[in-house]
PDB file of C-alpha atoms and ligand atoms in Angstrom:
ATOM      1  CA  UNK A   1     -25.289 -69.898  45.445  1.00  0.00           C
ATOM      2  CA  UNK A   2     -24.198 -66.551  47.378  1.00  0.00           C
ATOM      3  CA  UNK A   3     -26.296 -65.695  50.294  1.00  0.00           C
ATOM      4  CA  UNK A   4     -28.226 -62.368  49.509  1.00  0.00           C
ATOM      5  CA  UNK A   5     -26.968 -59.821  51.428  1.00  0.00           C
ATOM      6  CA  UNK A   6     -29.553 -58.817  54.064  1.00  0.00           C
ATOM      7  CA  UNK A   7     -30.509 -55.692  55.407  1.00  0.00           C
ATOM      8  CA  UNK A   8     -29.030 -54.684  59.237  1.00  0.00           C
ATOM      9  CA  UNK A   9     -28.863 -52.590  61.738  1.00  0.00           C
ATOM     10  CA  UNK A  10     -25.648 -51.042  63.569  1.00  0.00           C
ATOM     11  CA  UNK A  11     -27.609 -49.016  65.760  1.00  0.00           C
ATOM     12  CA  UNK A  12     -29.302 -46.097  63.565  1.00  0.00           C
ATOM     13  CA  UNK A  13     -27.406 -46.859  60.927  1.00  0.00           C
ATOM     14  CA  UNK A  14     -28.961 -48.950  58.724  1.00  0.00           C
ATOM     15  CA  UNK A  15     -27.693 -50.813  56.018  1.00  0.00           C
ATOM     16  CA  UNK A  16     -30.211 -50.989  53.092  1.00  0.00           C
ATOM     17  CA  UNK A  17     -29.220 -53.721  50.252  1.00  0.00           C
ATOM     18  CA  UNK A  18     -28.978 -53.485  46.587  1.00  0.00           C
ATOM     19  CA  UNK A  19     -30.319 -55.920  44.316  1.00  0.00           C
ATOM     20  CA  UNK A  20     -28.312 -58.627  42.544  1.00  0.00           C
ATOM     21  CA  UNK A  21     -25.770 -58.303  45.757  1.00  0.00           C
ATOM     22  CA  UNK A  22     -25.439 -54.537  45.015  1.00  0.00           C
ATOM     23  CA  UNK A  23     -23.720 -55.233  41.520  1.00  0.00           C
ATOM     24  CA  UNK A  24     -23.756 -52.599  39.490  1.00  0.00           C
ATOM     25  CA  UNK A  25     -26.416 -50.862  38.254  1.00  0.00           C
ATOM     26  CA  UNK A  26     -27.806 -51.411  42.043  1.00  0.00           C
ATOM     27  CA  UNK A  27     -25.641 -49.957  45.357  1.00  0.00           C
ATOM     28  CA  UNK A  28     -26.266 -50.551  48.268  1.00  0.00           C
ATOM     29  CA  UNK A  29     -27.925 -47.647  50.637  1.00  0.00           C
ATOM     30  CA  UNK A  30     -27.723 -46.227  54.246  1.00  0.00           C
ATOM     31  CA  UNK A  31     -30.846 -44.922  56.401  1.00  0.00           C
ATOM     32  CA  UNK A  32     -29.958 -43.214  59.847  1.00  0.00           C
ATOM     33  CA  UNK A  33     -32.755 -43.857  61.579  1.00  0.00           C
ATOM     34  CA  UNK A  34     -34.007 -40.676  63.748  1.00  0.00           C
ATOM     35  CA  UNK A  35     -32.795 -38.394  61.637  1.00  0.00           C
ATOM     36  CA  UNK A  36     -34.161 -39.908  58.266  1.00  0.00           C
ATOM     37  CA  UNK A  37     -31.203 -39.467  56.135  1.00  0.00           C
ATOM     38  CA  UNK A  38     -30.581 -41.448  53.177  1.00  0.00           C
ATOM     39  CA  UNK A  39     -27.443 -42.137  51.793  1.00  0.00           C
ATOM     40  CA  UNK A  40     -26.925 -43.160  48.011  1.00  0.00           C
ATOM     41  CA  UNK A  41     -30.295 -43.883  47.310  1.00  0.00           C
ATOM     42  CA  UNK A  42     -29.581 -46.622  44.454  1.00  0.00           C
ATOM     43  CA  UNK A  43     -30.745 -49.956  46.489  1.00  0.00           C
ATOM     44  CA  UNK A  44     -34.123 -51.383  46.343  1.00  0.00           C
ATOM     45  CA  UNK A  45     -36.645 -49.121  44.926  1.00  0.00           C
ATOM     46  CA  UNK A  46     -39.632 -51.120  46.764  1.00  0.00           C
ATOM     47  CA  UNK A  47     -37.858 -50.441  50.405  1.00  0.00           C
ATOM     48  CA  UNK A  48     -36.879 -47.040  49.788  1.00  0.00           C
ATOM     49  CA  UNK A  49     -40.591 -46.311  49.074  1.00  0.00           C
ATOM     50  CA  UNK A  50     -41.183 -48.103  52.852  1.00  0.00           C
ATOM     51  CA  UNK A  51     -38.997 -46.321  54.140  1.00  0.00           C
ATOM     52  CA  UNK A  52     -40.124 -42.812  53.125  1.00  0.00           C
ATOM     53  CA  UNK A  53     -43.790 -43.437  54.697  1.00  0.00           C
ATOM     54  CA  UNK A  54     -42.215 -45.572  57.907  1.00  0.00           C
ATOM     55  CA  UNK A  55     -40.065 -44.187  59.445  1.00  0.00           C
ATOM     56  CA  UNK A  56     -40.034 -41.454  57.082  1.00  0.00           C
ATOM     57  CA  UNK A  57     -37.298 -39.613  54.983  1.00  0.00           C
ATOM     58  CA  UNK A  58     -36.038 -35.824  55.602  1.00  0.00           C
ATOM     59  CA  UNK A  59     -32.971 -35.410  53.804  1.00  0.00           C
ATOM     60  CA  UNK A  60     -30.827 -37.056  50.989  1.00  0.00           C
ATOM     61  CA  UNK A  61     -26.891 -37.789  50.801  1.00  0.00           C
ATOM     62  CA  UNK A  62     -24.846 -39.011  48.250  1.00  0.00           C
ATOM     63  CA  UNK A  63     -21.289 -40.336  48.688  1.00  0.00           C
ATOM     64  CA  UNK A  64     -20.615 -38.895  44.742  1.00  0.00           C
ATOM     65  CA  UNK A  65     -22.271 -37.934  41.437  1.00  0.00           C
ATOM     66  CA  UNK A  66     -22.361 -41.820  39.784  1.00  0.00           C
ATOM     67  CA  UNK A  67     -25.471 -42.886  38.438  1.00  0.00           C
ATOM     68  CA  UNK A  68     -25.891 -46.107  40.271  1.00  0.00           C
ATOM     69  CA  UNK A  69     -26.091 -44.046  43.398  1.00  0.00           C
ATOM     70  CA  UNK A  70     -29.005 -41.613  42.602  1.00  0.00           C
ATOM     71  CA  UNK A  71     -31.382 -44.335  40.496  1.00  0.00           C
ATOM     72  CA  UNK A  72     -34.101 -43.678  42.721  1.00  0.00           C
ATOM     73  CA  UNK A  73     -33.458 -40.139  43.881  1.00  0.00           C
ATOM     74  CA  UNK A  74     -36.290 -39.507  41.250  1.00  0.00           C
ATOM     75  CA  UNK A  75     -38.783 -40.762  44.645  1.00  0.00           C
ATOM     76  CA  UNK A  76     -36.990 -37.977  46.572  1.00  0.00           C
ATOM     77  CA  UNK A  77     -36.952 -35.346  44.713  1.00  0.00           C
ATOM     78  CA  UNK A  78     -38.778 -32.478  47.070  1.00  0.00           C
ATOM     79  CA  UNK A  79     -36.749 -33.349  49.888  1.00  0.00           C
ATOM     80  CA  UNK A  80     -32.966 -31.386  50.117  1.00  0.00           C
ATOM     81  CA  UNK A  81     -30.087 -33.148  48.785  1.00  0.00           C
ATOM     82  CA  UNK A  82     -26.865 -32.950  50.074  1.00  0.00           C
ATOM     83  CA  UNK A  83     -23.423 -33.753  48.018  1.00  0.00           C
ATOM     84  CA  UNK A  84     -19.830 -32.354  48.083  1.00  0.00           C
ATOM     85  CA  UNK A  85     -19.251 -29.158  46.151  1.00  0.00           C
ATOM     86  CA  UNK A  86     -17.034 -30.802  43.125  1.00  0.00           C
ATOM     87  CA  UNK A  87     -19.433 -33.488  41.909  1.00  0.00           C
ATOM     88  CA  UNK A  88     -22.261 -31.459  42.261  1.00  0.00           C
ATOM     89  CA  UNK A  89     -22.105 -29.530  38.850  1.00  0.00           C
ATOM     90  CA  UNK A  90     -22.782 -33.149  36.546  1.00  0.00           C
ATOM     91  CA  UNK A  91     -26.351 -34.152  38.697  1.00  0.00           C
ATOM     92  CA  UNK A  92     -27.362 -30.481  36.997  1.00  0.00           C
ATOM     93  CA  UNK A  93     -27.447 -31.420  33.445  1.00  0.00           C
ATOM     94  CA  UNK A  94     -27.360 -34.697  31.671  1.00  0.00           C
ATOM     95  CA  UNK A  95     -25.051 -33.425  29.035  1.00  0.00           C
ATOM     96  CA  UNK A  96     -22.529 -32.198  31.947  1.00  0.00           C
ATOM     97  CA  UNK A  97     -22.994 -35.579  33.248  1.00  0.00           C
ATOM     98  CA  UNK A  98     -21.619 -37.097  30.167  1.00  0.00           C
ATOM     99  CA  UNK A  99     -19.116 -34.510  29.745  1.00  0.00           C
ATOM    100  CA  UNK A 100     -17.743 -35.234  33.435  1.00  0.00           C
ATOM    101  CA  UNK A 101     -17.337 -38.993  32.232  1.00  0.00           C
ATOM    102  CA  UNK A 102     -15.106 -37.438  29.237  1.00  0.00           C
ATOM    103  CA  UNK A 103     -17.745 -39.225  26.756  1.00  0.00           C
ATOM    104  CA  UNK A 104     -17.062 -37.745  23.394  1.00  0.00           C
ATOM    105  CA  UNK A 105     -18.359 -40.274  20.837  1.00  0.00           C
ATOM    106  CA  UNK A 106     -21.635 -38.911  19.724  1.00  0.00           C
ATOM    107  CA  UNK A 107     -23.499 -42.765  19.706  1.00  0.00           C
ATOM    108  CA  UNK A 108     -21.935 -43.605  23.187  1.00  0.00           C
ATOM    109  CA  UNK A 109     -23.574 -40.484  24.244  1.00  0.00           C
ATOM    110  CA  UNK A 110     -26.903 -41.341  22.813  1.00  0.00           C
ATOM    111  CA  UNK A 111     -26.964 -44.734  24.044  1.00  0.00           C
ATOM    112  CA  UNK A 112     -26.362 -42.953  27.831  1.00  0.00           C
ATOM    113  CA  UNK A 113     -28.771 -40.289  27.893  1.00  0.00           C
ATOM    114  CA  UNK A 114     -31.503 -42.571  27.039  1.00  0.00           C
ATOM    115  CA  UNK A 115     -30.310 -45.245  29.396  1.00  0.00           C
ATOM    116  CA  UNK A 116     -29.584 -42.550  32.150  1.00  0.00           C
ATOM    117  CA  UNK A 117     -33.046 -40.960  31.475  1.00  0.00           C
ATOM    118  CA  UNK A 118     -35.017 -44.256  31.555  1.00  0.00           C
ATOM    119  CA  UNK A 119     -32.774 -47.177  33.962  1.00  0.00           C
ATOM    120  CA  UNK A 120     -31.441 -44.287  36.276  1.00  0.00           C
ATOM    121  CA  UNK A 121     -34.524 -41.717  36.201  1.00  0.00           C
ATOM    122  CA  UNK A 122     -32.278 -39.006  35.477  1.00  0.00           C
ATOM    123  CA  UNK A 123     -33.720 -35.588  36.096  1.00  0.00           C
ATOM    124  CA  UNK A 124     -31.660 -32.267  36.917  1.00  0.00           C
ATOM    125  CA  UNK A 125     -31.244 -31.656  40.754  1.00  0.00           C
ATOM    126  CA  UNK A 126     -29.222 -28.664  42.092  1.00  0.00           C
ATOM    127  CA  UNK A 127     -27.963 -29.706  45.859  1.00  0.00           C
ATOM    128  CA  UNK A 128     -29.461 -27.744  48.664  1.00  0.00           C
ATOM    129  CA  UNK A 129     -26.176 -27.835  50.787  1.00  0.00           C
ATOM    130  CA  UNK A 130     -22.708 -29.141  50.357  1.00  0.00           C
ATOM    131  CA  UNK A 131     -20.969 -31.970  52.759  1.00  0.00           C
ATOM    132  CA  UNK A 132     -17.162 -31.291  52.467  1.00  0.00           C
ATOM    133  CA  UNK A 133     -14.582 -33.409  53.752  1.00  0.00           C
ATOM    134  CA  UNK A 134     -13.258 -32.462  57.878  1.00  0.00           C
ATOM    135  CA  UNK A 135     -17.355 -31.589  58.538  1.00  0.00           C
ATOM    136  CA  UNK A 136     -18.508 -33.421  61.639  1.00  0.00           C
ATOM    137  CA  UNK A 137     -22.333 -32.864  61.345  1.00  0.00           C
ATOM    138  CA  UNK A 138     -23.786 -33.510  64.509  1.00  0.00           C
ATOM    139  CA  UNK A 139     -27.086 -35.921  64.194  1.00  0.00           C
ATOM    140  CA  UNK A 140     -28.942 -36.930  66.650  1.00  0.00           C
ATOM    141  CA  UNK A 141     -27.602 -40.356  66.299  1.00  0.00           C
ATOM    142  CA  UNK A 142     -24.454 -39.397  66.928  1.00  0.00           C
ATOM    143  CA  UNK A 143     -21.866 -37.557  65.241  1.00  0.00           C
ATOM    144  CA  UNK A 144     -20.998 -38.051  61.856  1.00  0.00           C
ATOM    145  CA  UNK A 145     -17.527 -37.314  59.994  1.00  0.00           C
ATOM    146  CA  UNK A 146     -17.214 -36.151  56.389  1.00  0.00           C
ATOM    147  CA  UNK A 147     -14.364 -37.373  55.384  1.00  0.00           C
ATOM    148  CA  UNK A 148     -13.055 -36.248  51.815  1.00  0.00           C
ATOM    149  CA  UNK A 149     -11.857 -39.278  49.368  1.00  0.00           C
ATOM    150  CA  UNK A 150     -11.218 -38.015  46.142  1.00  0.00           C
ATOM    151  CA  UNK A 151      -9.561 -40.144  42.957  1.00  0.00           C
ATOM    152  CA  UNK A 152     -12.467 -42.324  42.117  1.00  0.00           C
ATOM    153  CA  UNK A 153     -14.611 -38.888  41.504  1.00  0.00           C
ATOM    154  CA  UNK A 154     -12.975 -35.711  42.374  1.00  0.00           C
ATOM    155  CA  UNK A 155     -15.432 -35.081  45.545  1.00  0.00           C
ATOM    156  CA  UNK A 156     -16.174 -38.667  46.756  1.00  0.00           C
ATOM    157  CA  UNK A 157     -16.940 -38.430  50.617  1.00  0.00           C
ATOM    158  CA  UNK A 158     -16.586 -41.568  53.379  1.00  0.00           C
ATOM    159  CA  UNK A 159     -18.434 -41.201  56.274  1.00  0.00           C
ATOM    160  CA  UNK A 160     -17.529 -42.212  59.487  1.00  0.00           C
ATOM    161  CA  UNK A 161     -20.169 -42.771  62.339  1.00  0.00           C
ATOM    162  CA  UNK A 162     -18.187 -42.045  65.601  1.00  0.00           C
ATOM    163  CA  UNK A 163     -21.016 -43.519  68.203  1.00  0.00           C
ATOM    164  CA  UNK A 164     -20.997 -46.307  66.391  1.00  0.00           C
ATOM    165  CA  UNK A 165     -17.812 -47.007  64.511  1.00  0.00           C
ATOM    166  CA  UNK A 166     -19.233 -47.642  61.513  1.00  0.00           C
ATOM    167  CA  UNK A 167     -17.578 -46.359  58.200  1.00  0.00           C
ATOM    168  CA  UNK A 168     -19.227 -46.303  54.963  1.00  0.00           C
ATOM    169  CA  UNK A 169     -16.741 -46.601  52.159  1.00  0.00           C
ATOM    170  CA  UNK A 170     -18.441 -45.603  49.788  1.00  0.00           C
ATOM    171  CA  UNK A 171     -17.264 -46.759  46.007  1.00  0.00           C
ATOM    172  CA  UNK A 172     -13.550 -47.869  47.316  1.00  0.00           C
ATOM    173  CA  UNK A 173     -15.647 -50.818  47.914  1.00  0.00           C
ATOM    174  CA  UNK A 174     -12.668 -53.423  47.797  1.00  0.00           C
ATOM    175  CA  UNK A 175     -14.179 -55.317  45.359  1.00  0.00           C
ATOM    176  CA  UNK A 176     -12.187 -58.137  43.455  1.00  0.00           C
ATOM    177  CA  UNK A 177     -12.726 -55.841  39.955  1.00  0.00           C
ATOM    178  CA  UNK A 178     -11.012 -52.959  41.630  1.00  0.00           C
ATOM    179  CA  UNK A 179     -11.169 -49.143  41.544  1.00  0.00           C
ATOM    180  CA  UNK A 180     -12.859 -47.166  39.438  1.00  0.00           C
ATOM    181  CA  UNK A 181     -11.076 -43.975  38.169  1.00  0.00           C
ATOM    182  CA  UNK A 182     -12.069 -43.252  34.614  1.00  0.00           C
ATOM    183  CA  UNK A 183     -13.471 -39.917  34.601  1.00  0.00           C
ATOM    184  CA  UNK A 184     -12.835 -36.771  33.076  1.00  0.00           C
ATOM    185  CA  UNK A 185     -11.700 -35.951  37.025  1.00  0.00           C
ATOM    186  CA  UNK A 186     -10.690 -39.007  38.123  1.00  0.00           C
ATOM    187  CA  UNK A 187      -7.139 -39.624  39.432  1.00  0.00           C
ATOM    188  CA  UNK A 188      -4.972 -42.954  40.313  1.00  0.00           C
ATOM    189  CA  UNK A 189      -2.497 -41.315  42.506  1.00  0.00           C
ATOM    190  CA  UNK A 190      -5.869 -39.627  44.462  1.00  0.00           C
ATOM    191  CA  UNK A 191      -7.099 -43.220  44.626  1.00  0.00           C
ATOM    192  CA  UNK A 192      -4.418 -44.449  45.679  1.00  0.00           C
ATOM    193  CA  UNK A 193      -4.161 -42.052  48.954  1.00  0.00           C
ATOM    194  CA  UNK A 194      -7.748 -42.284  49.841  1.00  0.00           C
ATOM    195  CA  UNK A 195      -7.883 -45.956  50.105  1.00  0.00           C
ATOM    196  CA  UNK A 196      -4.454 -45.249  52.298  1.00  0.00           C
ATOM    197  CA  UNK A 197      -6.795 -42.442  54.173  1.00  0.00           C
ATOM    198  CA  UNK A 198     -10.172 -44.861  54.515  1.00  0.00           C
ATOM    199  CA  UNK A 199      -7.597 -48.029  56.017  1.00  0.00           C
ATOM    200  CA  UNK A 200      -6.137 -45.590  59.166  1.00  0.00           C
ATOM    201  CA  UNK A 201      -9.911 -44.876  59.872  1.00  0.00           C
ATOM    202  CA  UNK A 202     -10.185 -46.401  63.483  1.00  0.00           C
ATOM    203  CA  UNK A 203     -13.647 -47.903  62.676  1.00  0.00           C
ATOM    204  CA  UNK A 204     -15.254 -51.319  63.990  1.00  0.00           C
ATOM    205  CA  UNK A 205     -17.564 -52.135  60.773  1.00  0.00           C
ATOM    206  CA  UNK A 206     -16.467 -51.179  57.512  1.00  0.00           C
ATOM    207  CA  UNK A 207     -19.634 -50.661  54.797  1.00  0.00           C
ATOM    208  CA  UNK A 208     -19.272 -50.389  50.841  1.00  0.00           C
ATOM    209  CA  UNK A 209     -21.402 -49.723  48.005  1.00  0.00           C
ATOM    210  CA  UNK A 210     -21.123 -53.048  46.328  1.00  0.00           C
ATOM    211  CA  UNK A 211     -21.094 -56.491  46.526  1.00  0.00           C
ATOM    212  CA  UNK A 212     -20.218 -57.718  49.845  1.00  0.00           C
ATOM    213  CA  UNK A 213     -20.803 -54.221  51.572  1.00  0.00           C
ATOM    214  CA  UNK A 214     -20.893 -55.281  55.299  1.00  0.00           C
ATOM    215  CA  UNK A 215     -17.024 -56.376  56.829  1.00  0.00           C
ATOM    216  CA  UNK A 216     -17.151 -56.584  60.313  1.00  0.00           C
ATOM    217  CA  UNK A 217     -13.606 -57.496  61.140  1.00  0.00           C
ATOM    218  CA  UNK A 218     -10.831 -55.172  59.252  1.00  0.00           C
ATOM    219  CA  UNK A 219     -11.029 -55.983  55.980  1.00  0.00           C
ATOM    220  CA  UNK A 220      -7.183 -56.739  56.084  1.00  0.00           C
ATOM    221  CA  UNK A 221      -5.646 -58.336  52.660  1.00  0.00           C
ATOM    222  CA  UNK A 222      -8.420 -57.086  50.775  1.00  0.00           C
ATOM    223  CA  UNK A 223      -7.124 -53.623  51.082  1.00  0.00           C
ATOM    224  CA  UNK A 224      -3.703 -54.189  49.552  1.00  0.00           C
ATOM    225  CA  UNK A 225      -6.036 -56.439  47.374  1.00  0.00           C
ATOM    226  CA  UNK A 226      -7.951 -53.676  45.761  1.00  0.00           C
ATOM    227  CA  UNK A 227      -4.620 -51.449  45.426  1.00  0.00           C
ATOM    228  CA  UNK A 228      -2.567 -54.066  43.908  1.00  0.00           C
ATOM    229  CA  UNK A 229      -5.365 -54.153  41.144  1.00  0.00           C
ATOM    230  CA  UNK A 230      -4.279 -50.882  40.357  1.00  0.00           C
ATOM    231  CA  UNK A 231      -0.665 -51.923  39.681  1.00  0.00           C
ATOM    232  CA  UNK A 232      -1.280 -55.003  37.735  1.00  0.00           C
ATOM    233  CA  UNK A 233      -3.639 -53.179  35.055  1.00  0.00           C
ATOM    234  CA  UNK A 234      -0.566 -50.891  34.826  1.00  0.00           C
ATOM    235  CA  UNK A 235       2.165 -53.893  34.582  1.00  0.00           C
ATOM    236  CA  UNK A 236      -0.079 -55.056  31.826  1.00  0.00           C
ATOM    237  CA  UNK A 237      -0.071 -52.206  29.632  1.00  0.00           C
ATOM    238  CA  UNK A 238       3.658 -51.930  29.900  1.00  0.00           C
ATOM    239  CA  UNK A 239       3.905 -55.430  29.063  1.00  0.00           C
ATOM    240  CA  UNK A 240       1.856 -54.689  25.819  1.00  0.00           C
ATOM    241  CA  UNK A 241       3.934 -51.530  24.918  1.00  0.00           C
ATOM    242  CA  UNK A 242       7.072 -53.196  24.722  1.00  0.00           C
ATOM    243  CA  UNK A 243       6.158 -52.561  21.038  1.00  0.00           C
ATOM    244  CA  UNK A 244       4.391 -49.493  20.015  1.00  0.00           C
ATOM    245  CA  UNK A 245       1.125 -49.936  20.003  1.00  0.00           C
ATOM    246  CA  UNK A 246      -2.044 -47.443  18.747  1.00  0.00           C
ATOM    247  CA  UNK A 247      -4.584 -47.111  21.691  1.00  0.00           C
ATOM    248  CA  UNK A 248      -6.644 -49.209  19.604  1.00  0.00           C
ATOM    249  CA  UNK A 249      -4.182 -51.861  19.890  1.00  0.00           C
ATOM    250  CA  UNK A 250      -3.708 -51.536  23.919  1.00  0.00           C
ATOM    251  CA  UNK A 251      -7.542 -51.610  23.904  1.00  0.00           C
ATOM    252  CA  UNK A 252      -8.150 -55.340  22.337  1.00  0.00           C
ATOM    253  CA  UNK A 253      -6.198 -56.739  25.454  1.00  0.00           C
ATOM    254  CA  UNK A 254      -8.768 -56.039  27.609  1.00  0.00           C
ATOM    255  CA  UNK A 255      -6.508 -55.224  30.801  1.00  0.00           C
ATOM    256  CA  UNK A 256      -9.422 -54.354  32.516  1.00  0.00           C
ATOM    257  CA  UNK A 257     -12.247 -56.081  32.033  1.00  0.00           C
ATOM    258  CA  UNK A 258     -10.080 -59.286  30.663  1.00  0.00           C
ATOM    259  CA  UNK A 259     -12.341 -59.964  27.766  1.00  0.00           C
ATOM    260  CA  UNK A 260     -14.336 -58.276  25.311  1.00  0.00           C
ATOM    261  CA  UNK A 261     -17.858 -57.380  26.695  1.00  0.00           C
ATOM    262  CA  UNK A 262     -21.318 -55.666  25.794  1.00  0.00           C
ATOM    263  CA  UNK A 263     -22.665 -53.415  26.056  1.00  0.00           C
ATOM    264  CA  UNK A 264     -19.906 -51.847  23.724  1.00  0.00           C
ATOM    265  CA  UNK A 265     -20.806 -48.341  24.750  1.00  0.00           C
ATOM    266  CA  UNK A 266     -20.163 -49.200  28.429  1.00  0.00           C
ATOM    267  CA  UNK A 267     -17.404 -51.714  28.320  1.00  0.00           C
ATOM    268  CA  UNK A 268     -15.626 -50.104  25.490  1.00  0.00           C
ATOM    269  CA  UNK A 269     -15.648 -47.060  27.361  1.00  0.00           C
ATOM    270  CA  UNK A 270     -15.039 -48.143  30.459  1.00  0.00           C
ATOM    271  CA  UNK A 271     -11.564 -49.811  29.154  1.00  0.00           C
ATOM    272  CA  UNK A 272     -10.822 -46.730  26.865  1.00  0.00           C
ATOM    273  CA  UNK A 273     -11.564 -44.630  29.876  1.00  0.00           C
ATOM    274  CA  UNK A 274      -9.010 -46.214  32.232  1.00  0.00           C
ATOM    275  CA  UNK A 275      -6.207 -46.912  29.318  1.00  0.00           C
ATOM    276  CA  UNK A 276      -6.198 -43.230  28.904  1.00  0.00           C
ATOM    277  CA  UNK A 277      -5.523 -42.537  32.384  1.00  0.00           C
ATOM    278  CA  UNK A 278      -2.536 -45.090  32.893  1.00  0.00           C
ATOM    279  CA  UNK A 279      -1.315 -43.813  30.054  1.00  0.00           C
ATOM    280  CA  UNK A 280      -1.530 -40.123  30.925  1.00  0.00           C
ATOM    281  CA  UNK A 281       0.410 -41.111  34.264  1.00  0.00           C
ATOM    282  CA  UNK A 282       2.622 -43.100  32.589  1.00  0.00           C
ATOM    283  CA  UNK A 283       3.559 -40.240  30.282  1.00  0.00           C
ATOM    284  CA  UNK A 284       3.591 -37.670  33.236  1.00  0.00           C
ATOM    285  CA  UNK A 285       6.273 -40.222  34.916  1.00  0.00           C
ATOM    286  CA  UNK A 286       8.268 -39.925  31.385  1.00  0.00           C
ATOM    287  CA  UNK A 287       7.826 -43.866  31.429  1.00  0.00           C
ATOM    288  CA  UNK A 288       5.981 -43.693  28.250  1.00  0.00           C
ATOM    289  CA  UNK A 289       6.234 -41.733  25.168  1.00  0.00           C
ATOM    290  CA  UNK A 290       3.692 -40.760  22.170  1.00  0.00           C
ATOM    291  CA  UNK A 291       5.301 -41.104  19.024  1.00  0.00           C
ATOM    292  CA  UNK A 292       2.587 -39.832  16.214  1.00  0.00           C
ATOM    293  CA  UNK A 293      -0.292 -42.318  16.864  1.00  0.00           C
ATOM    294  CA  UNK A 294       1.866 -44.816  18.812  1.00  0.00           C
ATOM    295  CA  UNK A 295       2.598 -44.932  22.208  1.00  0.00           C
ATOM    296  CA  UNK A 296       6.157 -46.706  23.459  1.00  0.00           C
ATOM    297  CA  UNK A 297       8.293 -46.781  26.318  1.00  0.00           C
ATOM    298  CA  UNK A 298      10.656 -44.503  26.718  1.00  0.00           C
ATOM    299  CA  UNK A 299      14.400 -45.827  25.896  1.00  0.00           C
ATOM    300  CA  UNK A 300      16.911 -47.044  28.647  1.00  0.00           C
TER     301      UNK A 300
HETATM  302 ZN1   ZN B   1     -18.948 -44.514  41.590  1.00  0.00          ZN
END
C-alpha cells in the first residue's frame, strides 16, 4: 500500500493533496496562507470548501488551462482568477477548450463536453489578470516568482517561493509516465527546455501536481528520468517505421501508454495526440517522410 500523501506546511505555503495520490483526474493544490491564494484548485473538493470559510480564499491561480486543475474552480467562481495570457483563451469556451486539445472527431468531442461539464464543472471564466513569466509578485508571505514554462501548454507557469525555497512544478511533475505535450500548442523541444529551466531553479523543496508532489531533497535522477521518457517514445516510433506504416498502424503499438486502454476517447487520443507530434518533429528534422498515407524514414 502507498502512504497517502498528506497535507503540509512549508511556511505559508501549503501543500493541499489530491485524491487517489493526485492521479489524474485529481492534482494536487497550493494555499498561501495570509494572502489566501489558491493555486490549481483540482485537489479535494471537501478541503477546498474549509478552506474558503477558514482561513478564507481571496484570489485564484492556475499553473495552466488543463482540466484537472480547475475541477473545483466552479466553488470559486466570484473571486478573480489569475492565469498566463496564452492559456487563457480555452477556460472561455468549452468548444475552444476542445479545439486547443486539437480534438476533431465529432464523438470524442461529445464524450468531453459532457464529461468536462459534469466531472470537471466546466463553466466559462474570463481571467481577471494575467501572471506572465519574469513577474515577481510581492505577497505578503514573501515574494513570489513567475516563472514561464511553456511545452506542456504554451503558457504553463512554475512558481518559485523565494522566502521559502519552495518551487511548485507544476505539470513537469517527474512522474514515471512522463510529459505531457499533446496539444494543439504543445511543443517537445519547449518541454524539453523548461524542465532544463525548472532543474537550475536554486530551490530547497520541489512541489508537483501529481503523484508524489512533495521532494524535499533535489529530485536528482528523476529529472533526466522524466526527459529520457521523451526520447524513448521517440526511439520507439522509429523502431516501428523502419517499414512504412499508416498512423493507424504506429497507433496499435501503444508507445505511450504501452497497451490498449479505455476510455477510447481519452486514451486513443491521448496516443494519437502525442504520435502526431513526434512525428511532426520528426518530419521538421527531415528524419521522417510522408509518402501518401504512409509515413517512412527518410533514406541514408
Ligand atoms: Zn496539464
Amino acid at each position: 500500500m502507498k502512504e497517502p500523501v498528506k497535507e503540509r506546511h512549508f511556511g505559508p505555503i501549503w501543500f493541499i493533496p489530491g485524491d487517489n495520490y493526485g492521479v489524474y483526474p485529481n492534482c494536487h493544490s497550493i494555499y498561501i496562507e495570509g494572502d489566501g491564494i489558491v493555486i490549481d484548485p483540482g485537489s479535494n473538493r471537501n478541503r477546498l470548501t474549509q478552506l474558503r470559510e477558514i482561513p478564507g480564499v481571496r484570489e485564484i491561480w492556475l499553473t495552466h488551462w488543463h482540466e484537472d486543475h480547475l475541477m473545483h474552480l466552479d466553488l470559486f467562481d466570484d473571486l478573480p482568477l489569475l492565469i498566463s495570457a496564452p492559456d487563457a483563451p480555452p477556460l472561455t469556451d468549452l468548444e475552444v477548450f476542445m479545439d486547443a486539445y486539437g480534438m476533431e472527431d465529432s464523438g470524442e468531442r461529445e464524450y468531453w463536453r459532457s464529461v468536462l461539464k459534469k466531472e470537471f464543472h466546466f463553466r466559462p471564466r474570463r481571467p481577471t489578470r494575467f501572471l506572465k513569466g519574469g513577474d515577481v509578485v510581492p505577497l505578503k508571505s514573501g515574494n513570489v516568482e513567475v516563472l514561464s514554462t511553456p511545452g506542456h501548454t504554451p503558457g504553463h507557469l512554475s512558481f518559485f517561493f523565494q522566502t521559502e525555497g519552495v518551487l511548485l512544478l507544476g505539470d513537469y511533475d517527474l512522474s514515471r509516465f512522463g510529459p505531457w505535450y499533446g496539444d494543439r500548442e504543445s511543443s517537445i523541444r519547449e518541454t524539453i527546455r523548461s524542465v532544463a529551466h525548472l532543474r537550475e531553479v536554486p530551490a530547497r523543496v520541489w512541489l508537483s501536481s501529481h503523484e508524489k508532489g512533495i521532494f524535499e531533497e533535489n529530485p536528482g535522477d528523476r529529472w533526466d528520468h522524466y526527459v529520457s521518457v521523451i526520447h524513448e517514445r521517440e526511439r520507439k516510433l522509429i523502431d516501428r517505421l523502419r517499414s512504412p506504416r499508416t498512423l493507424q498502424d504506429i497507433l496499435e503499438a501503444w508507445i505511450l501508454y504501452g497497451r490498449r486502454r479505455e476510455p477510447k476517447a481519452f486514451f486513443e487520443f491521448g496516443e494519437r495526440a502525442h504520435m502526431k507530434k513526434h512525428l511532426e518533429k520528426l518530419m521538421k528534422e527531415r528524419k521522417v517522410v510522408k509518402d501518401g498515407a504512409c509515413y517512412r524514414m527518410c533514406d541514408g
